[in-house]
Coordinates of N, CA, C and O and ligand atoms in Angstrom, one line a residue:
M1 N -16.0 -16.4 -9.5 CA -15.5 -15.1 -9.7 C -15.7 -13.5 -8.6 O -14.7 -12.7 -8.3
L2 N -17.0 -13.4 -8.6 CA -17.0 -12.4 -7.4 C -16.0 -12.8 -6.1 O -15.5 -11.8 -5.5
T3 N -16.5 -14.2 -5.7 CA -15.5 -14.4 -4.7 C -14.0 -14.2 -4.5 O -13.4 -14.0 -3.7
L4 N -13.7 -14.3 -5.6 CA -12.1 -14.6 -6.3 C -11.7 -12.7 -6.2 O -10.7 -12.5 -5.2
V5 N -12.5 -11.7 -6.2 CA -12.6 -10.4 -6.6 C -12.9 -10.0 -4.9 O -12.0 -9.0 -4.3
L6 N -13.5 -10.6 -4.2 CA -13.8 -10.0 -2.9 C -12.7 -10.8 -2.2 O -12.3 -10.1 -1.1
S7 N -12.1 -11.9 -2.1 CA -11.1 -12.6 -1.4 C -9.8 -11.7 -1.4 O -9.2 -11.5 -0.4
A8 N -9.7 -11.2 -2.9 CA -8.2 -10.5 -3.5 C -8.3 -9.1 -2.6 O -7.4 -8.8 -2.0
I9 N -9.2 -8.5 -2.8 CA -9.7 -7.0 -2.0 C -9.2 -7.1 -0.4 O -8.9 -6.3 0.4
W10 N -10.0 -8.2 0.3 CA -10.1 -8.9 1.7 C -9.0 -9.0 2.1 O -8.2 -8.2 3.4
L11 N -7.7 -9.9 1.1 CA -6.2 -10.4 1.4 C -5.8 -8.9 1.5 O -4.4 -8.8 2.0
M12 N -5.7 -8.0 0.5 CA -4.9 -6.9 0.1 C -5.2 -5.7 1.3 O -4.6 -4.8 0.7
L13 N -6.3 -5.8 2.3 CA -6.7 -4.5 2.5 C -5.4 -3.9 3.7 O -5.3 -2.8 3.7
P14 N -4.9 -4.8 4.2 CA -3.9 -4.3 4.9 C -2.7 -3.7 4.0 O -1.8 -2.6 4.7
A15 N -2.5 -3.8 3.0 CA -1.6 -3.2 1.8 C -2.4 -1.9 1.3 O -1.6 -1.3 0.9
Y16 N -3.8 -2.1 1.1 CA -4.0 -0.7 0.4 C -4.8 0.4 1.8 O -4.4 1.3 1.1
I17 N -4.7 -0.2 3.0 CA -5.3 0.7 4.0 C -4.3 1.9 4.3 O -4.3 3.3 4.4
P18 N -3.1 1.5 4.7 CA -1.7 2.2 4.5 C -1.7 3.5 3.9 O -1.5 4.6 4.3
N19 N -1.8 3.6 2.7 CA -1.4 4.5 1.9 C -2.9 5.5 1.9 O -2.9 6.7 1.9
N20 N -3.9 4.9 2.0 CA -5.2 6.0 2.3 C -4.9 6.6 3.7 O -5.7 7.3 3.7
V21 N -4.8 5.9 4.8 CA -4.6 6.5 5.8 C -3.6 7.7 5.8 O -4.0 8.6 6.1
A22 N -2.2 7.1 5.3 CA -1.2 8.3 4.7 C -1.8 9.4 4.2 O -1.4 10.8 4.6
V23 N -2.6 9.3 3.3 CA -3.6 10.7 2.3 C -4.3 11.2 3.5 O -4.2 12.4 3.7
L24 N -4.8 10.6 4.5 CA -5.7 11.1 5.8 C -5.2 11.9 6.5 O -5.0 13.4 7.3
V25 N -4.1 11.5 7.2 CA -3.3 11.9 8.0 C -1.7 12.4 7.7 O -1.1 13.0 8.7
G26 N -1.7 12.6 6.8 CA -0.3 13.2 6.2 C 0.2 14.6 6.2 O -0.7 15.1 6.4
G27 N 1.4 14.8 6.0 CA 1.5 15.9 6.8 C 2.8 16.2 7.5 O 3.3 15.5 8.2
G28 N 3.5 17.6 7.5 CA 4.6 17.5 8.8 C 5.8 17.3 7.6 O 6.0 17.2 6.7
L29 N 6.8 16.7 8.7 CA 8.3 16.5 8.4 C 8.3 15.3 7.2 O 7.4 14.4 7.4
P30 N 8.8 15.8 6.1 CA 9.2 14.6 5.3 C 10.2 13.7 5.5 O 10.8 14.2 6.4
I31 N 9.9 12.4 4.8 CA 10.7 11.1 5.7 C 12.2 12.0 5.2 O 13.7 11.4 5.6
D32 N 12.1 12.4 4.0 CA 13.8 12.8 3.1 C 14.1 13.9 4.1 O 15.4 14.4 3.8
M33 N 13.5 14.5 5.1 CA 14.0 15.7 5.6 C 14.6 17.0 4.7 O 14.9 17.9 5.0
G34 N 13.5 16.8 3.4 CA 13.8 17.9 2.7 C 15.6 17.7 1.6 O 15.5 18.8 1.1
R35 N 15.9 16.7 2.5 CA 17.3 16.5 1.4 C 16.9 16.3 -0.3 O 16.4 15.9 -0.4
H36 N 18.4 16.4 -0.6 CA 18.6 16.5 -2.2 C 19.4 15.1 -2.5 O 20.1 15.0 -1.9
F37 N 18.8 14.3 -3.3 CA 19.6 13.2 -4.0 C 21.1 13.7 -5.0 O 20.8 15.1 -5.1
I38 N 21.8 13.2 -5.4 CA 23.1 13.2 -6.1 C 22.6 13.9 -7.3 O 23.4 14.8 -8.1
D39 N 21.4 13.6 -7.8 CA 20.8 14.4 -9.2 C 20.6 15.9 -8.8 O 19.6 16.2 -9.8
G40 N 20.7 16.1 -7.6 CA 19.9 17.6 -7.3 C 18.4 17.6 -6.7 O 17.7 18.5 -6.4
R41 N 18.0 16.6 -7.2 CA 16.3 16.4 -6.6 C 15.8 15.9 -5.7 O 16.9 15.1 -5.1
R42 N 14.8 16.3 -5.1 CA 14.5 15.6 -3.7 C 14.6 14.3 -3.7 O 14.6 13.5 -4.9
I43 N 15.3 13.5 -2.3 CA 15.1 12.1 -2.1 C 13.6 11.2 -2.7 O 13.7 10.8 -3.6
L44 N 13.1 12.1 -1.7 CA 11.4 11.5 -2.0 C 10.4 12.3 -2.3 O 9.2 12.3 -2.8
G45 N 10.6 13.4 -1.8 CA 9.8 14.7 -1.9 C 8.4 14.8 -0.6 O 8.7 14.0 0.2
D46 N 8.1 16.2 -0.6 CA 7.0 16.2 0.5 C 6.1 15.5 0.7 O 5.1 15.7 1.4
G47 N 5.8 14.4 -0.4 CA 4.1 13.6 -0.4 C 4.8 12.5 0.5 O 3.7 11.8 0.7
K48 N 6.4 12.1 1.2 CA 6.4 10.8 2.1 C 6.7 11.7 3.3 O 7.6 12.3 3.7
T49 N 5.7 11.3 4.2 CA 5.9 12.3 5.7 C 5.8 10.8 6.5 O 5.3 9.9 6.6
F50 N 6.7 11.5 7.5 CA 6.5 10.6 8.8 C 5.3 10.5 9.7 O 4.7 9.2 9.6
R51 N 4.6 11.5 9.6 CA 3.2 11.1 9.8 C 2.4 10.4 9.3 O 1.8 9.6 9.6
G52 N 2.4 10.0 7.7 CA 1.6 9.3 6.8 C 2.1 7.8 7.0 O 1.7 6.9 7.0
F53 N 3.3 7.7 7.1 CA 3.8 6.5 7.4 C 3.6 5.8 8.5 O 3.2 4.6 8.7
F54 N 3.9 6.4 9.7 CA 3.4 6.0 10.6 C 1.8 5.7 11.2 O 1.1 4.9 11.6
G55 N 1.2 6.6 10.6 CA -0.6 6.5 10.6 C -0.9 5.3 9.9 O -1.5 4.6 10.1
G56 N 0.0 5.3 8.2 CA -0.6 3.9 7.5 C -0.1 2.6 8.1 O -1.1 1.8 8.2
L57 N 1.4 3.0 8.7 CA 1.7 1.5 9.5 C 0.4 1.3 10.5 O 0.2 0.0 11.0
A58 N -0.1 2.0 11.7 CA -0.9 1.8 12.7 C -2.2 1.2 12.2 O -2.5 0.1 12.3
G59 N -2.9 2.1 11.1 CA -3.9 1.8 10.4 C -3.9 0.4 9.9 O -4.8 -0.1 9.9
G60 N -3.1 -0.1 9.1 CA -3.0 -1.1 8.4 C -2.9 -2.1 9.2 O -3.5 -3.2 9.2
I61 N -2.1 -2.4 10.2 CA -2.0 -3.3 11.4 C -3.4 -3.6 11.9 O -3.7 -4.4 12.2
A62 N -3.7 -2.5 12.4 CA -5.2 -2.5 13.2 C -6.2 -3.1 12.5 O -7.1 -4.0 12.8
V63 N -6.4 -2.6 10.8 CA -6.8 -3.3 9.9 C -7.1 -4.7 9.8 O -8.2 -5.5 10.0
G64 N -5.7 -5.1 9.5 CA -5.5 -6.6 9.3 C -5.8 -7.7 10.8 O -6.5 -8.5 10.7
A65 N -5.7 -7.0 11.9 CA -5.9 -7.4 13.1 C -7.5 -7.7 13.1 O -8.3 -8.8 13.6
L66 N -8.3 -6.8 12.9 CA -9.3 -6.4 13.1 C -10.0 -7.6 12.0 O -11.0 -8.2 12.6
E67 N -9.7 -7.9 11.0 CA -10.1 -8.5 9.7 C -9.7 -10.3 10.3 O -10.8 -11.0 10.4
Y68 N -8.9 -10.4 11.0 CA -8.7 -11.7 11.3 C -9.4 -12.2 12.5 O -10.5 -13.0 12.6
I69 N -10.3 -11.0 13.4 CA -11.3 -11.1 14.2 C -12.4 -11.5 13.3 O -13.2 -12.2 14.1
V70 N -12.7 -10.7 12.5 CA -14.1 -10.6 12.0 C -14.3 -12.1 11.3 O -15.1 -13.0 11.1
E71 N -12.9 -12.6 10.7 CA -13.0 -13.8 10.1 C -13.3 -14.9 10.9 O -14.3 -15.7 11.1
V72 N -12.7 -14.8 12.4 CA -12.9 -16.2 13.2 C -14.4 -15.7 13.8 O -15.0 -17.2 13.9
S73 N -15.0 -15.0 14.0 CA -16.3 -14.4 14.3 C -17.5 -14.8 13.1 O -18.8 -15.1 13.7
T74 N -17.1 -15.0 12.0 CA -17.9 -15.1 11.1 C -17.9 -16.3 10.1 O -18.4 -17.0 9.5
G75 N -16.6 -17.3 10.4 CA -16.5 -18.4 9.9 C -15.7 -18.4 8.6 O -15.3 -19.3 7.8
I76 N -15.4 -17.1 8.0 CA -14.7 -17.0 6.9 C -13.1 -17.4 7.2 O -12.4 -17.1 8.4
S77 N -12.7 -18.3 6.1 CA -11.1 -18.6 6.3 C -10.5 -17.7 5.1 O -9.9 -18.8 4.4
L78 N -9.6 -17.0 5.6 CA -8.5 -16.5 4.7 C -7.4 -16.4 5.6 O -6.2 -17.3 5.8
F79 N -7.1 -14.9 6.1 CA -6.1 -14.8 7.2 C -6.3 -16.1 8.3 O -5.2 -16.8 8.9
S80 N -7.1 -16.6 8.8 CA -7.5 -17.4 9.6 C -7.0 -18.6 9.2 O -7.6 -19.5 10.6
S81 N -7.1 -19.0 8.4 CA -6.3 -20.2 8.0 C -5.2 -20.8 8.4 O -4.6 -21.2 8.7
L82 N -4.5 -19.4 8.8 CA -3.3 -19.1 9.2 C -3.6 -18.7 10.8 O -4.3 -18.6 11.5
S83 N -2.4 -19.5 11.7 CA -2.4 -19.2 13.0 C -2.4 -17.7 13.4 O -2.3 -16.9 12.4
Y84 N -2.6 -17.2 14.6 CA -2.6 -15.7 15.0 C -1.3 -15.0 14.4 O -1.3 -14.1 13.9
Y85 N -0.2 -15.8 15.1 CA 1.1 -15.6 14.8 C 1.4 -14.9 13.5 O 1.8 -14.2 13.0
H86 N 1.2 -16.3 12.4 CA 1.6 -16.0 11.3 C 0.6 -15.1 10.7 O 1.7 -14.7 9.6
A87 N -0.6 -15.0 10.9 CA -1.3 -14.0 9.9 C -1.0 -12.7 10.3 O -0.6 -11.9 9.6
I88 N -0.5 -12.5 11.8 CA -0.2 -11.2 11.8 C 1.3 -11.2 11.4 O 1.6 -9.8 10.6
R89 N 2.4 -12.0 11.2 CA 3.3 -11.6 10.4 C 3.0 -11.2 8.7 O 3.7 -10.4 8.5
V90 N 2.2 -12.1 8.3 CA 1.5 -11.6 6.8 C 1.2 -10.5 6.9 O 1.9 -9.6 6.1
I91 N 0.5 -9.9 7.7 CA -0.3 -8.7 7.7 C 0.9 -7.7 8.0 O 0.7 -6.5 7.3
V92 N 1.9 -7.6 9.0 CA 2.9 -7.0 9.0 C 3.7 -6.6 7.8 O 3.9 -5.4 7.3
L93 N 4.1 -7.6 7.1 CA 4.7 -7.7 5.8 C 4.1 -6.8 4.6 O 4.6 -6.0 4.3
L94 N 2.9 -6.9 4.4 CA 2.0 -6.8 3.8 C 2.4 -5.0 3.8 O 2.2 -4.3 2.8
V95 N 2.0 -4.6 5.2 CA 1.7 -3.3 5.4 C 2.7 -2.6 5.2 O 3.2 -1.5 4.4
F96 N 4.1 -2.8 5.5 CA 5.6 -2.3 5.4 C 5.5 -2.5 4.3 O 6.5 -1.6 3.6
G97 N 5.6 -3.6 3.5 CA 5.8 -3.6 1.8 C 5.4 -2.7 1.4 O 5.7 -2.0 0.2
S98 N 3.9 -2.7 1.4 CA 3.1 -1.5 0.6 C 3.7 -0.1 0.9 O 3.8 0.7 0.0
L99 N 3.9 0.4 2.0 CA 4.6 1.7 2.4 C 5.9 2.1 1.5 O 6.6 2.8 1.2
A100 N 6.8 0.8 1.8 CA 8.2 1.0 1.3 C 7.9 0.7 0.0 O 8.3 1.8 -0.7
G101 N 7.0 0.2 -0.9 CA 6.8 0.1 -2.1 C 6.3 1.6 -2.6 O 6.6 1.9 -3.6
D102 N 5.5 2.0 -1.9 CA 5.0 3.5 -2.5 C 6.5 4.4 -2.4 O 6.2 5.5 -3.1
M103 N 7.5 4.3 -1.4 CA 8.4 4.9 -0.9 C 9.5 5.1 -2.4 O 9.8 6.1 -3.1
A104 N 9.4 3.7 -2.8 CA 10.4 3.0 -4.0 C 9.7 4.0 -5.2 O 10.6 4.5 -6.0
G105 N 8.6 3.7 -5.8 CA 7.8 4.8 -6.0 C 8.0 6.0 -6.3 O 8.6 6.4 -7.5
S106 N 8.0 6.9 -5.4 CA 8.4 8.3 -5.4 C 9.9 8.6 -5.7 O 10.4 9.5 -6.4
F107 N 11.1 7.7 -4.9 CA 11.9 7.8 -5.1 C 12.4 7.3 -6.9 O 13.1 8.2 -7.6
I108 N 11.8 6.8 -7.5 CA 11.9 6.5 -8.8 C 11.2 8.2 -9.8 O 11.6 8.2 -10.5
K109 N 10.4 8.5 -8.9 CA 9.5 9.4 -10.1 C 10.5 10.7 -9.8 O 10.7 11.3 -10.8
R110 N 11.3 10.8 -8.7 CA 11.9 12.0 -8.6 C 13.4 11.7 -9.3 O 13.7 12.6 -9.8
R111 N 13.7 10.3 -9.4 CA 14.9 10.2 -10.1 C 14.6 10.4 -11.6 O 15.4 10.9 -12.7
I112 N 13.6 10.5 -12.3 CA 13.1 10.5 -13.7 C 12.4 11.7 -13.8 O 11.9 12.1 -14.8
G113 N 12.7 12.2 -12.9 CA 12.5 14.0 -12.9 C 10.7 14.1 -13.0 O 10.4 15.7 -13.2
R114 N 10.2 13.4 -12.3 CA 8.5 14.1 -11.8 C 8.2 14.3 -10.6 O 9.0 14.2 -9.4
E115 N 8.0 15.5 -10.7 CA 7.6 16.3 -9.6 C 6.5 15.7 -8.6 O 5.7 14.7 -9.2
R116 N 6.5 15.8 -7.4 CA 5.4 15.4 -6.3 C 4.0 15.6 -7.2 O 3.6 16.7 -7.4
G117 N 3.6 14.4 -6.9 CA 2.0 14.3 -7.7 C 1.5 14.2 -8.9 O 0.4 14.2 -9.5
S118 N 2.8 14.2 -9.4 CA 2.8 14.3 -11.1 C 2.4 12.6 -11.7 O 2.9 12.0 -10.7
P119 N 1.5 12.3 -12.4 CA 1.1 11.0 -12.7 C 1.6 10.3 -13.1 O 2.5 10.7 -14.4
V120 N 2.1 8.7 -12.7 CA 3.3 7.9 -14.0 C 2.2 6.7 -13.7 O 2.4 6.0 -13.0
P121 N 1.5 6.6 -14.5 CA 0.8 5.6 -15.0 C 1.1 4.3 -14.6 O 2.5 3.9 -15.3
L122 N 0.5 3.3 -14.0 CA 1.3 1.9 -13.9 C 2.0 1.8 -12.3 O 2.0 1.1 -11.4
L123 N 3.1 2.7 -12.5 CA 3.9 3.1 -11.2 C 3.4 3.4 -10.1 O 3.1 3.2 -8.5
D124 N 2.1 4.4 -10.4 CA 1.5 5.0 -9.0 C 0.3 3.9 -8.3 O 0.0 4.0 -7.4
Q125 N -0.3 3.4 -9.4 CA -1.0 2.3 -8.9 C -0.2 0.9 -8.4 O -0.8 0.0 -7.9
L126 N 0.7 0.8 -8.9 CA 1.3 -0.9 -8.5 C 2.3 -0.8 -7.4 O 3.1 -1.8 -7.4
D127 N 2.9 0.4 -7.3 CA 4.1 0.2 -6.8 C 4.0 -0.3 -5.0 O 5.1 -1.0 -4.7
F128 N 2.9 0.0 -4.8 CA 2.7 -0.4 -3.5 C 2.4 -1.9 -3.3 O 2.7 -2.7 -2.3
V129 N 2.0 -2.1 -4.6 CA 1.5 -3.8 -4.6 C 2.7 -4.5 -4.7 O 2.6 -5.8 -3.7
G130 N 3.5 -4.0 -5.5 CA 5.0 -4.8 -5.8 C 5.4 -4.8 -4.5 O 6.1 -6.0 -4.1
G131 N 5.8 -3.7 -3.6 CA 6.3 -3.5 -2.2 C 5.4 -4.8 -1.5 O 6.4 -5.2 -0.9
A132 N 4.4 -4.9 -1.4 CA 3.6 -5.7 -0.5 C 3.9 -7.3 -0.9 O 4.0 -7.9 -0.2
F133 N 4.2 -7.6 -2.2 CA 4.3 -8.7 -2.5 C 5.5 -9.1 -2.4 O 6.1 -10.4 -1.8
A134 N 6.8 -8.2 -2.5 CA 8.3 -8.5 -2.6 C 8.3 -8.7 -1.0 O 8.9 -9.9 -0.5
F135 N 7.9 -7.9 0.0 CA 8.0 -8.0 1.4 C 7.6 -9.6 1.7 O 8.0 -10.2 2.4
G136 N 6.2 -9.7 1.2 CA 5.4 -10.8 1.7 C 6.3 -12.0 1.3 O 6.0 -13.1 2.0
F137 N 6.3 -12.4 0.0 CA 6.9 -13.5 -0.6 C 8.5 -13.6 0.1 O 9.1 -14.8 0.4
A138 N 9.1 -13.0 0.1 CA 10.3 -12.8 0.7 C 10.6 -13.3 1.9 O 11.5 -14.1 2.5
F139 N 9.9 -12.7 2.5 CA 9.8 -12.9 4.4 C 8.9 -13.4 4.8 O 8.5 -13.9 6.1
G140 N 7.7 -13.9 4.1 CA 6.5 -14.2 5.0 C 6.2 -16.3 4.2 O 4.9 -16.2 4.7
S141 N 7.0 -16.3 3.6 CA 6.8 -17.7 2.8 C 6.6 -18.6 4.1 O 7.9 -18.7 4.9
P142 N 5.8 -19.9 4.1 CA 5.1 -20.1 3.0 C 3.6 -19.8 3.2 O 2.7 -19.9 2.4
Y143 N 3.9 -18.8 4.4 CA 2.5 -18.7 4.6 C 1.6 -17.8 3.5 O 0.8 -17.6 3.3
M144 N 2.5 -16.7 3.3 CA 1.8 -15.7 1.9 C 1.6 -16.7 0.8 O 0.5 -16.2 0.4
G145 N 2.4 -17.5 0.4 CA 1.8 -18.2 -0.4 C 0.7 -19.1 -0.7 O 0.0 -19.2 -1.5
S146 N 0.4 -19.5 0.7 CA -0.9 -20.2 1.3 C -2.5 -19.2 0.9 O -3.5 -19.7 0.6
L147 N -1.8 -17.9 1.0 CA -3.2 -17.1 1.0 C -3.2 -16.4 -0.5 O -4.3 -16.4 -1.0
F148 N -1.8 -16.1 -1.0 CA -1.9 -15.2 -2.2 C -1.5 -16.4 -3.0 O -0.6 -16.4 -3.8
T149 N -2.4 -17.2 -3.6 CA -2.6 -18.1 -4.5 C -2.2 -17.2 -6.2 O -2.4 -16.3 -6.3
K150 N -1.9 -17.8 -7.2 CA -1.6 -17.1 -8.4 C -2.8 -16.4 -8.9 O -2.9 -15.3 -9.5
E151 N -3.8 -17.2 -8.8 CA -5.2 -16.6 -9.0 C -5.6 -15.2 -8.6 O -5.7 -14.3 -8.7
I152 N -5.1 -15.2 -6.9 CA -5.2 -14.0 -6.3 C -4.2 -12.8 -6.7 O -5.0 -11.9 -6.8
V153 N -3.1 -13.3 -6.9 CA -2.1 -12.4 -7.5 C -2.5 -11.7 -8.8 O -2.5 -10.3 -8.8
V154 N -3.1 -12.7 -9.7 CA -3.5 -11.9 -11.0 C -4.7 -11.1 -10.6 O -4.5 -9.6 -11.4
T155 N -5.2 -11.4 -10.0 CA -6.6 -10.8 -9.7 C -6.4 -9.1 -8.8 O -6.9 -8.2 -9.5
V156 N -5.4 -9.2 -8.3 CA -5.0 -8.2 -7.5 C -4.4 -7.3 -8.2 O -4.6 -5.9 -8.5
L157 N -3.1 -7.8 -9.3 CA -2.9 -6.9 -10.4 C -4.2 -6.2 -11.5 O -3.6 -5.4 -11.7
V158 N -5.2 -7.0 -11.6 CA -6.0 -6.3 -12.2 C -7.3 -4.9 -12.1 O -7.2 -4.1 -12.3
I159 N -7.3 -5.7 -10.5 CA -8.3 -5.1 -9.6 C -7.5 -3.9 -9.4 O -8.3 -2.5 -8.9
T160 N -6.5 -3.9 -8.9 CA -5.9 -2.7 -7.9 C -5.6 -1.3 -8.8 O -6.1 -0.4 -7.9
P161 N -5.4 -1.2 -10.2 CA -5.2 0.2 -10.8 C -6.3 1.0 -11.0 O -7.1 2.0 -10.6
I162 N -7.9 -0.3 -10.8 CA -9.1 0.2 -10.9 C -9.4 0.9 -9.3 O -10.2 2.2 -9.5
L163 N -9.1 0.0 -8.6 CA -10.0 0.7 -7.1 C -9.0 2.2 -7.0 O -9.3 2.9 -6.2
H164 N -7.3 1.9 -7.6 CA -6.5 2.8 -7.3 C -7.2 4.3 -7.8 O -7.3 5.6 -6.7
I165 N -7.6 4.3 -8.7 CA -7.9 5.5 -9.6 C -9.5 6.2 -9.1 O -9.6 7.2 -8.5
L166 N -10.3 5.1 -8.9 CA -11.5 5.5 -8.0 C -11.6 5.9 -6.6 O -11.9 7.3 -6.5
V167 N -10.4 5.6 -5.7 CA -10.3 6.0 -4.7 C -9.4 7.5 -4.8 O -9.9 8.3 -4.0
N168 N -8.6 7.4 -5.5 CA -7.8 9.0 -5.5 C -8.8 9.9 -6.0 O -8.8 11.1 -5.7
Y169 N -9.7 9.8 -6.7 CA -11.0 10.5 -7.4 C -11.6 11.0 -6.1 O -12.0 12.1 -6.0
I170 N -11.9 9.9 -5.0 CA -12.7 10.5 -3.9 C -11.6 11.8 -3.2 O -12.3 12.2 -2.5
A171 N -10.5 11.2 -2.8 CA -9.7 11.6 -1.9 C -9.5 13.2 -2.7 O -9.4 14.1 -2.0
Y172 N -9.5 13.3 -4.0 CA -9.3 14.7 -4.7 C -10.9 15.2 -4.5 O -10.7 16.7 -4.2
K173 N -11.9 14.8 -4.6 CA -13.4 15.2 -4.5 C -13.2 15.9 -2.9 O -13.7 17.2 -2.9
I174 N -12.8 15.4 -2.1 CA -12.8 15.7 -0.5 C -12.2 16.5 0.2 O -11.6 16.8 0.9
G175 N -10.8 16.8 -1.2 CA -9.8 17.7 -0.9 C -8.4 17.3 0.1 O -7.7 17.9 -0.2
R176 N -8.4 16.1 0.0 CA -7.2 15.3 0.6 C -5.9 15.4 -0.7 O -5.0 15.1 -0.2
K177 N -6.8 15.3 -2.0 CA -5.2 15.3 -2.5 C -5.6 16.8 -4.0 O -6.6 17.0 -3.8
N178 N -4.1 17.2 -4.1 CA -4.6 17.9 -5.0 C -4.9 17.7 -6.4 O -5.2 18.6 -7.1
V179 N -4.6 16.5 -6.7 CA -4.7 16.3 -8.4 C -5.7 14.8 -8.2 O -5.4 14.2 -6.8
P180 N -6.1 14.0 -9.0 CA -7.0 13.1 -8.5 C -6.5 11.6 -9.5 O -6.9 11.2 -9.7
W181 N -5.2 11.5 -9.1 CA -4.4 10.7 -9.1 C -3.3 10.3 -8.1 O -3.1 10.8 -7.4
Ligands
CTP201 N1 1.5 10.9 2.7 C1 2.2 10.8 3.6 N2 3.2 10.0 3.8 C2 3.3 8.7 3.1 C3 2.8 8.8 2.0 C4 1.8 9.7 1.4 O1 2.0 12.0 3.9 N3 4.4 7.7 3.7 C5 0.4 11.5 1.9 C6 1.0 12.9 1.1 O2 0.2 14.0 1.8 C7 0.7 12.5 -0.4 C8 -0.6 11.8 0.3 O3 -0.6 10.8 1.0 O4 0.7 13.8 -0.9 C9 -0.9 10.8 -1.5 O5 0.2 10.0 -1.8 P1 0.8 9.9 -3.0 O6 -0.2 9.8 -4.0 O7 2.0 8.7 -2.9 O8 2.2 10.8 -3.0 P2 1.9 12.0 -3.8 O9 1.8 13.2 -3.5 O10 1.7 11.8 -5.3 O11 3.7 11.8 -4.4 P3 4.6 11.1 -5.4 O12 4.7 12.1 -6.7 O13 5.6 11.1 -4.5 O14 4.1 9.8 -5.4
MG202 MG1 0.6 10.3 -6.1

């Protein structure tokens, strides 16, 4: 059980890291460049910035590559059960997918009239997971499936909302977020 939870967190780090890096380095020009959708609301809002996106991209890929190296030098076999090439491919898909899922979540939030930073339970906690899984399974099979078994997928869906709430509370406490969600 503990092994399952730790494996799930380890495998999901490339999807978890981008959003946390984005919180730390985000700011500046928003990805929607301030533009509005046909409903008159912002397309994505000021919470999705280029700095956050590219910082998250770099951070996520760096952490994934580091995980592979740590695995090889400690004998753990998760990402390193794949060749370096296939592992990096899965990692890049998890990183892009999580950032895309996070943006899709913001897009949906704006469409239903929720302002930037307003909480939408489950959407806030699982949009990036949905994106990471969608990208991974759509463009990374069969390698994605060999890492993310049914047990791992279910575990991720259960632990992510809990981890997300915890981490956001920390981000709020250290002043990186205006609201604790
Ligand atoms: N962030 C960023 N660029 C991104 C993603 C996140 O700059 N691509 C930064 C922003 O400073 C954002 C913070 O990380 O405010 C927290 O991200 P998130 O909770 O996803 O954004 P919210 O501000 O809550 O906005 P939304 O309602 O759109 O989710
Ligand atoms: Mg939010």
